[in-house]
Amino acid sequence: MDLVNIFIKSAFIENLALAYFLGMCSYLAVSKTVKTAFGLGLAVIFVLGITMPINWVINTWLLGENGIFATDLTFLRLILFIAVIASMVQLVEMVVEKFSPALYSSLGIFLPLITVNCAILGGSLFMVSKEYNFSESVAFGLGGGFGWFLAIIAIAAIREKIRYSNVPPALRGLGMAFILTGLMGMAFMSLMGIDPAAFK
Amino acid sequence: MAETTVVAKQESPIKFGKKERKLITDPLNDNNPITVQVLGICSALAVTTGMRNAVVMSIAVVFVCLFSNITTSILRTRIPKQVRMIVQLVIIATLVTIVELTLKAVDFESYKALSVFIGLIITNCIIMGRLEAFAMGNKPYESALDGLGNGIGYGLILIVVAFFRELFGKGSLFDYKIIGHTGEYLINTQTSWLFGWYEHNNLMVLFPSAMFVIGIVIWVHRAWNPKLVDIS
């Protein structure tokens, strides 16, 4: 039950894209059509779902004080996390290139850029700060990825529809996507509850 | 003798002609990292709550972008394709660590305010995006100009966005209080007959407003430079 809670919380209430605004670059650039957004969303679920448990193992067994080196090595956290993420993304890139060349060419530069998608690294850092255990970190990874997937599908669908609306020419495309994301973010803020500290 | 000097001049890699100037000016306008290439948005949202953070962040990104482009360009023929991302990330992470430690020594106040986001320069897509798109296929000198131009183009937007967010959200610029309702501000809205209606818009400090401000910046930029308008 606890795992289901974490999954739902990370997917909706603490949505990585719309509540924390992480992974915005690929979110805005690849959301022109639902089809490519779908592909990227699946890749993000996969990478988050895999890197989160691996990073948990690294953080607990290698870097922690109770790990095999019995010293506090947390200053290596950032570099090790990013190395795990980079190798996983490289793996995904090879698999996608092999099995779906069309998706590979439509994702273009944004497939390697999943490495620097802040949602992935940010997710791992959140996992550390929330002190999840192994199964909770799996649920958090999959839930966070699912939430990001839903967010990018939603904005892609809106952008496909808004193409038929009479938007001022200079605002078409990217400019409108920013404003739509801002509005969606405001809606998601009400799920999270507005932080009173911001109003001081 | 005269011939040899001419040849040497042509072969010299350091020249600053039209093509080189374009490498620097392109990212400022026609190919701006934030408003056209859509790279580096996350940090642009996070650090633009104040001018001071935005300026420090811009300097850090210009530095990392410049030197990571140079280093990757020098190593580009030796990096195997399969591990290129890891190599690039190690280069970036090293430079970011240099920036982090330097900032800690030089300006501890900014370091405290920015600490997490300096670390997150590693995942700033503008840097790795330029490595992938430019430095992996071009000579060091051109890559250096490209890195410099993109860093400055990124910083420019960051400072514009931070200006509006800090002025309307907190009523200050560089923490220098401009407008507000207590006496320490330059314009005191309680005593001023002209600005008595003015209140800070607290939404400007929150994330969604950064999206709105960048959206409006894109709107103005494209209205001013119509060839960027999205036809599709």
Short mmCIF file of N, CA and C in Angstrom, two decimals, chain A residues 19-26 28-29 32 78-79 82-83 86-87 89-90 93-94 97 104 109-113 115-118 121 125 159 163 168-175 177-183 185-186 189 194-195 198-200, chain B residues 34-43 45 81-86 89-90 92-94 97 100 116 119-120 122-126 128-130 132-133 202-203 205-212 214-216 218-220 222-223 229-232:
data_model
loop_
_atom_site.label_atom_id
_atom_site.label_comp_id
_atom_site.label_asym_id
_atom_site.label_seq_id
_atom_site.Cartn_x
_atom_site.Cartn_y
_atom_site.Cartn_z
N ALA A 19 5.39 20.11 -11.39
CA ALA A 19 5.48 20.70 -10.06
C ALA A 19 6.89 21.18 -9.77
N TYR A 20 7.90 20.44 -10.23
CA TYR A 20 9.28 20.86 -9.97
C TYR A 20 9.94 21.47 -11.21
N PHE A 21 9.30 21.40 -12.35
CA PHE A 21 9.84 21.94 -13.60
C PHE A 21 11.22 21.38 -13.91
N LEU A 22 11.34 20.06 -13.79
CA LEU A 22 12.60 19.41 -14.15
C LEU A 22 12.46 18.77 -15.53
N GLY A 23 13.56 18.72 -16.26
CA GLY A 23 13.54 18.10 -17.58
C GLY A 23 12.79 18.91 -18.61
N MET A 24 12.84 20.27 -18.44
CA MET A 24 12.04 21.13 -19.30
C MET A 24 12.53 21.18 -20.74
N CYS A 25 13.85 21.03 -20.95
CA CYS A 25 14.38 21.24 -22.30
C CYS A 25 13.79 20.25 -23.27
N SER A 26 13.90 18.95 -22.93
CA SER A 26 13.36 17.96 -23.85
C SER A 26 11.83 17.99 -23.83
N LEU A 28 9.90 20.59 -23.70
CA LEU A 28 9.39 21.59 -24.63
C LEU A 28 9.76 21.29 -26.07
N ALA A 29 10.93 20.70 -26.28
CA ALA A 29 11.40 20.57 -27.66
C ALA A 29 10.83 19.35 -28.35
N LYS A 32 6.18 18.37 -29.92
CA LYS A 32 5.43 18.92 -31.05
C LYS A 32 4.34 17.97 -31.50
N LEU A 78 27.47 12.89 -6.93
CA LEU A 78 27.04 13.52 -8.19
C LEU A 78 27.70 12.85 -9.39
N ILE A 79 29.02 12.62 -9.30
CA ILE A 79 29.74 12.06 -10.45
C ILE A 79 29.31 10.62 -10.71
N ILE A 82 25.77 10.50 -12.21
CA ILE A 82 25.71 10.93 -13.60
C ILE A 82 26.35 9.87 -14.50
N ALA A 83 27.37 9.15 -13.98
CA ALA A 83 27.99 8.10 -14.78
C ALA A 83 27.01 6.95 -15.02
N ALA A 86 24.46 8.19 -17.53
CA ALA A 86 25.01 8.28 -18.89
C ALA A 86 25.13 6.90 -19.51
N SER A 87 25.57 5.91 -18.74
CA SER A 87 25.73 4.59 -19.36
C SER A 87 24.37 3.98 -19.68
N VAL A 89 21.65 5.67 -20.51
CA VAL A 89 21.12 6.35 -21.69
C VAL A 89 21.80 5.85 -22.95
N GLN A 90 23.10 5.62 -22.83
CA GLN A 90 23.83 5.08 -23.99
C GLN A 90 23.23 3.73 -24.40
N GLU A 93 19.98 4.30 -26.10
CA GLU A 93 20.21 4.83 -27.45
C GLU A 93 20.52 3.71 -28.42
N MET A 94 21.38 2.79 -28.00
CA MET A 94 21.74 1.68 -28.89
C MET A 94 20.53 0.82 -29.20
N GLU A 97 18.16 2.72 -31.56
CA GLU A 97 18.75 2.82 -32.90
C GLU A 97 18.59 1.50 -33.64
N TYR A 104 14.39 6.87 -33.63
CA TYR A 104 15.74 7.35 -33.34
C TYR A 104 16.00 8.67 -34.06
N ILE A 109 18.78 14.82 -31.29
CA ILE A 109 19.75 15.13 -30.24
C ILE A 109 19.15 14.91 -28.86
N PHE A 110 17.81 14.79 -28.76
CA PHE A 110 17.22 14.72 -27.43
C PHE A 110 17.31 13.36 -26.78
N LEU A 111 17.70 12.34 -27.55
CA LEU A 111 17.93 11.05 -26.89
C LEU A 111 19.19 11.10 -26.04
N PRO A 112 20.36 11.51 -26.60
CA PRO A 112 21.51 11.67 -25.72
C PRO A 112 21.26 12.69 -24.62
N LEU A 113 20.39 13.64 -24.89
CA LEU A 113 20.16 14.68 -23.88
C LEU A 113 19.31 14.18 -22.71
N THR A 115 20.41 12.14 -20.81
CA THR A 115 21.46 12.13 -19.80
C THR A 115 21.43 13.38 -18.96
N VAL A 116 21.28 14.50 -19.65
CA VAL A 116 21.28 15.77 -18.93
C VAL A 116 19.87 16.26 -18.69
N ASN A 117 18.88 15.34 -18.82
CA ASN A 117 17.53 15.68 -18.42
C ASN A 117 17.53 15.77 -16.90
N CYS A 118 17.29 16.97 -16.39
CA CYS A 118 17.43 17.14 -14.93
C CYS A 118 16.45 16.27 -14.19
N LEU A 121 18.51 13.07 -12.98
CA LEU A 121 19.43 13.32 -11.87
C LEU A 121 18.67 13.88 -10.67
N LEU A 125 18.46 12.50 -6.81
CA LEU A 125 18.81 13.31 -5.64
C LEU A 125 17.63 13.41 -4.67
N ARG A 159 -0.65 20.98 -27.81
CA ARG A 159 0.05 21.69 -28.89
C ARG A 159 -0.44 21.23 -30.26
N ARG A 163 -2.60 24.16 -32.78
CA ARG A 163 -2.13 24.53 -34.12
C ARG A 163 -3.26 25.07 -34.97
N PRO A 168 -1.24 34.59 -32.23
CA PRO A 168 -0.40 35.56 -32.94
C PRO A 168 0.83 34.87 -33.52
N PRO A 169 1.22 35.21 -34.76
CA PRO A 169 2.28 34.45 -35.45
C PRO A 169 3.55 34.31 -34.64
N ALA A 170 3.98 35.40 -33.98
CA ALA A 170 5.26 35.34 -33.27
C ALA A 170 5.18 34.45 -32.04
N LEU A 171 3.98 34.18 -31.56
CA LEU A 171 3.83 33.38 -30.35
C LEU A 171 3.63 31.91 -30.68
N ARG A 172 3.39 31.61 -31.96
CA ARG A 172 3.12 30.22 -32.36
C ARG A 172 4.27 29.29 -32.01
N GLY A 173 3.94 28.06 -31.70
CA GLY A 173 4.98 27.07 -31.43
C GLY A 173 5.55 27.22 -30.04
N LEU A 174 6.83 27.57 -29.99
CA LEU A 174 7.56 27.55 -28.72
C LEU A 174 6.99 28.51 -27.68
N GLY A 175 6.71 29.76 -28.11
CA GLY A 175 6.22 30.75 -27.15
C GLY A 175 4.94 30.28 -26.48
N ALA A 177 3.99 27.23 -26.16
CA ALA A 177 4.27 26.05 -25.32
C ALA A 177 4.71 26.49 -23.94
N PHE A 178 5.51 27.55 -23.87
CA PHE A 178 5.95 28.06 -22.57
C PHE A 178 4.76 28.51 -21.75
N ILE A 179 3.88 29.29 -22.37
CA ILE A 179 2.76 29.83 -21.62
C ILE A 179 1.81 28.72 -21.19
N LEU A 180 1.60 27.73 -22.08
CA LEU A 180 0.75 26.59 -21.70
C LEU A 180 1.36 25.83 -20.52
N THR A 181 2.69 25.63 -20.57
CA THR A 181 3.32 24.90 -19.46
C THR A 181 3.18 25.67 -18.17
N GLY A 182 3.30 26.99 -18.25
CA GLY A 182 3.10 27.80 -17.05
C GLY A 182 1.70 27.62 -16.47
N LEU A 183 0.71 27.61 -17.37
CA LEU A 183 -0.68 27.43 -16.90
C LEU A 183 -0.87 26.04 -16.30
N GLY A 185 1.41 24.26 -14.97
CA GLY A 185 2.12 24.26 -13.69
C GLY A 185 1.30 24.88 -12.59
N MET A 186 0.57 25.98 -12.93
CA MET A 186 -0.28 26.61 -11.91
C MET A 186 -1.37 25.66 -11.46
N MET A 189 0.14 23.21 -9.13
CA MET A 189 0.46 23.79 -7.83
C MET A 189 -0.68 23.61 -6.85
N ILE A 194 -0.07 25.43 -2.22
CA ILE A 194 0.88 26.50 -2.51
C ILE A 194 1.77 26.73 -1.31
N ASP A 195 3.07 26.82 -1.57
CA ASP A 195 4.05 26.96 -0.50
C ASP A 195 3.90 28.32 0.17
N ALA A 198 6.70 31.07 0.06
CA ALA A 198 6.93 31.92 -1.11
C ALA A 198 6.21 33.25 -0.99
N PHE A 199 5.29 33.35 -0.04
CA PHE A 199 4.49 34.57 0.04
C PHE A 199 4.95 35.48 1.17
N LYS A 200 6.17 35.29 1.64
CA LYS A 200 6.64 36.15 2.72
C LYS A 200 7.48 37.27 2.17
N ILE B 34 18.25 29.65 -25.53
CA ILE B 34 16.99 29.46 -24.82
C ILE B 34 15.79 29.67 -25.73
N THR B 35 15.77 30.77 -26.47
CA THR B 35 14.53 31.08 -27.18
C THR B 35 14.42 30.36 -28.52
N VAL B 36 15.53 29.86 -29.08
CA VAL B 36 15.42 29.17 -30.37
C VAL B 36 15.78 27.69 -30.25
N GLN B 37 16.92 27.39 -29.61
CA GLN B 37 17.31 25.98 -29.52
C GLN B 37 16.61 25.22 -28.40
N VAL B 38 15.94 25.95 -27.48
CA VAL B 38 15.26 25.35 -26.32
C VAL B 38 16.21 24.50 -25.49
N LEU B 39 17.38 25.02 -25.17
CA LEU B 39 18.31 24.29 -24.30
C LEU B 39 18.55 25.11 -23.05
N GLY B 40 18.74 24.42 -21.93
CA GLY B 40 19.08 25.11 -20.69
C GLY B 40 17.91 25.80 -20.02
N ILE B 41 16.70 25.24 -20.19
CA ILE B 41 15.52 25.90 -19.62
C ILE B 41 15.47 25.72 -18.10
N CYS B 42 15.82 24.51 -17.63
CA CYS B 42 15.60 24.19 -16.21
C CYS B 42 16.30 25.20 -15.32
N SER B 43 17.59 25.46 -15.60
CA SER B 43 18.31 26.38 -14.75
C SER B 43 17.80 27.80 -14.96
N LEU B 45 14.82 28.61 -15.30
CA LEU B 45 13.65 28.77 -14.45
C LEU B 45 14.06 28.93 -13.00
N LYS B 81 32.77 6.53 -30.18
CA LYS B 81 31.37 6.97 -30.23
C LYS B 81 30.55 6.38 -29.09
N GLN B 82 30.86 5.14 -28.71
CA GLN B 82 30.01 4.47 -27.73
C GLN B 82 30.11 5.09 -26.34
N VAL B 83 31.24 5.65 -25.99
CA VAL B 83 31.37 6.19 -24.63
C VAL B 83 31.45 7.70 -24.62
N ARG B 84 31.03 8.35 -25.73
CA ARG B 84 31.27 9.79 -25.83
C ARG B 84 30.56 10.58 -24.74
N MET B 85 29.34 10.12 -24.38
CA MET B 85 28.60 10.90 -23.37
C MET B 85 29.30 10.89 -22.03
N ILE B 86 29.83 9.71 -21.68
CA ILE B 86 30.49 9.62 -20.37
C ILE B 86 31.72 10.52 -20.36
N LEU B 89 30.63 14.07 -20.09
CA LEU B 89 30.16 14.41 -18.74
C LEU B 89 31.31 14.54 -17.75
N VAL B 90 32.34 13.72 -17.93
CA VAL B 90 33.48 13.84 -17.04
C VAL B 90 34.15 15.20 -17.23
N ILE B 92 32.70 17.95 -18.32
CA ILE B 92 31.83 18.99 -17.75
C ILE B 92 31.89 18.97 -16.23
N ALA B 93 31.83 17.74 -15.65
CA ALA B 93 31.81 17.65 -14.19
C ALA B 93 33.08 18.21 -13.58
N THR B 94 34.23 17.98 -14.26
CA THR B 94 35.49 18.53 -13.76
C THR B 94 35.44 20.06 -13.76
N THR B 97 33.22 21.40 -11.09
CA THR B 97 33.87 21.35 -9.78
C THR B 97 34.83 22.52 -9.61
N GLU B 100 32.76 25.52 -8.91
CA GLU B 100 32.16 25.46 -7.58
C GLU B 100 33.18 25.85 -6.52
N VAL B 116 23.21 24.39 -4.97
CA VAL B 116 22.64 23.25 -5.70
C VAL B 116 22.70 23.49 -7.20
N GLY B 119 26.00 22.88 -9.00
CA GLY B 119 26.15 21.46 -9.29
C GLY B 119 25.32 21.02 -10.47
N LEU B 120 24.14 21.63 -10.59
CA LEU B 120 23.25 21.24 -11.69
C LEU B 120 23.68 21.81 -13.04
N ILE B 122 26.05 20.68 -14.45
CA ILE B 122 26.39 19.43 -15.13
C ILE B 122 25.23 18.98 -16.01
N THR B 123 24.02 19.12 -15.49
CA THR B 123 22.87 18.68 -16.28
C THR B 123 22.23 19.83 -17.04
N ASN B 124 22.97 20.92 -17.22
CA ASN B 124 22.45 22.01 -18.04
C ASN B 124 22.61 21.61 -19.50
N CYS B 125 21.48 21.43 -20.20
CA CYS B 125 21.59 20.82 -21.53
C CYS B 125 22.31 21.72 -22.52
N ILE B 126 22.40 23.03 -22.26
CA ILE B 126 23.06 23.88 -23.25
C ILE B 126 24.52 23.46 -23.44
N MET B 128 26.04 20.37 -22.79
CA MET B 128 26.20 19.11 -23.51
C MET B 128 25.62 19.19 -24.91
N GLY B 129 24.57 19.98 -25.07
CA GLY B 129 23.99 20.15 -26.40
C GLY B 129 25.00 20.73 -27.38
N ARG B 130 25.77 21.72 -26.94
CA ARG B 130 26.78 22.31 -27.84
C ARG B 130 27.92 21.33 -28.08
N GLU B 132 27.64 18.06 -28.25
CA GLU B 132 27.13 17.09 -29.22
C GLU B 132 27.00 17.73 -30.59
N ALA B 133 26.44 18.93 -30.64
CA ALA B 133 26.06 19.50 -31.93
C ALA B 133 27.22 20.20 -32.61
N ASN B 202 3.49 38.30 -5.97
CA ASN B 202 4.24 37.17 -5.45
C ASN B 202 4.32 36.01 -6.43
N LEU B 203 3.42 35.97 -7.39
CA LEU B 203 3.47 34.90 -8.38
C LEU B 203 4.77 34.95 -9.17
N VAL B 205 7.69 35.22 -8.21
CA VAL B 205 8.78 34.49 -7.59
C VAL B 205 8.63 32.99 -7.83
N LEU B 206 7.40 32.54 -8.11
CA LEU B 206 7.15 31.10 -8.28
C LEU B 206 7.50 30.65 -9.71
N PHE B 207 7.62 29.32 -9.86
CA PHE B 207 8.04 28.77 -11.15
C PHE B 207 7.18 29.15 -12.35
N PRO B 208 5.83 29.03 -12.24
CA PRO B 208 5.04 29.26 -13.46
C PRO B 208 5.31 30.61 -14.10
N SER B 209 5.58 31.63 -13.26
CA SER B 209 5.79 32.95 -13.85
C SER B 209 7.04 32.98 -14.71
N ALA B 210 8.06 32.14 -14.36
CA ALA B 210 9.25 32.09 -15.20
C ALA B 210 8.87 31.61 -16.59
N MET B 211 7.96 30.64 -16.65
CA MET B 211 7.50 30.17 -17.96
C MET B 211 6.82 31.31 -18.72
N PHE B 212 5.95 32.07 -18.01
CA PHE B 212 5.25 33.17 -18.68
C PHE B 212 6.24 34.21 -19.20
N ILE B 214 9.47 33.88 -19.90
CA ILE B 214 10.25 33.40 -21.05
C ILE B 214 9.37 33.34 -22.29
N GLY B 215 8.10 32.92 -22.11
CA GLY B 215 7.18 32.89 -23.24
C GLY B 215 7.02 34.26 -23.87
N ILE B 216 6.91 35.29 -23.02
CA ILE B 216 6.77 36.65 -23.55
C ILE B 216 8.06 37.12 -24.20
N ILE B 218 10.15 35.23 -25.75
CA ILE B 218 10.16 34.59 -27.07
C ILE B 218 9.24 35.33 -28.03
N TRP B 219 8.09 35.72 -27.53
CA TRP B 219 7.12 36.45 -28.35
C TRP B 219 7.74 37.74 -28.91
N VAL B 220 8.34 38.52 -27.98
CA VAL B 220 8.94 39.79 -28.40
C VAL B 220 10.10 39.53 -29.37
N ARG B 222 10.58 37.06 -31.41
CA ARG B 222 10.15 36.62 -32.74
C ARG B 222 9.41 37.71 -33.49
N ALA B 223 8.72 38.56 -32.74
CA ALA B 223 8.04 39.67 -33.41
C ALA B 223 9.08 40.62 -34.00
N VAL B 229 9.91 32.96 -36.90
CA VAL B 229 8.53 32.56 -36.60
C VAL B 229 8.29 31.13 -37.08
N ASP B 230 7.65 30.36 -36.17
CA ASP B 230 7.37 28.95 -36.42
C ASP B 230 6.23 28.84 -37.43
N ILE B 231 6.51 28.32 -38.64
CA ILE B 231 5.44 28.28 -39.65
C ILE B 231 4.56 27.05 -39.45
N SER B 232 5.13 25.95 -38.99
CA SER B 232 4.40 24.68 -38.95
C SER B 232 3.16 24.76 -38.07
#
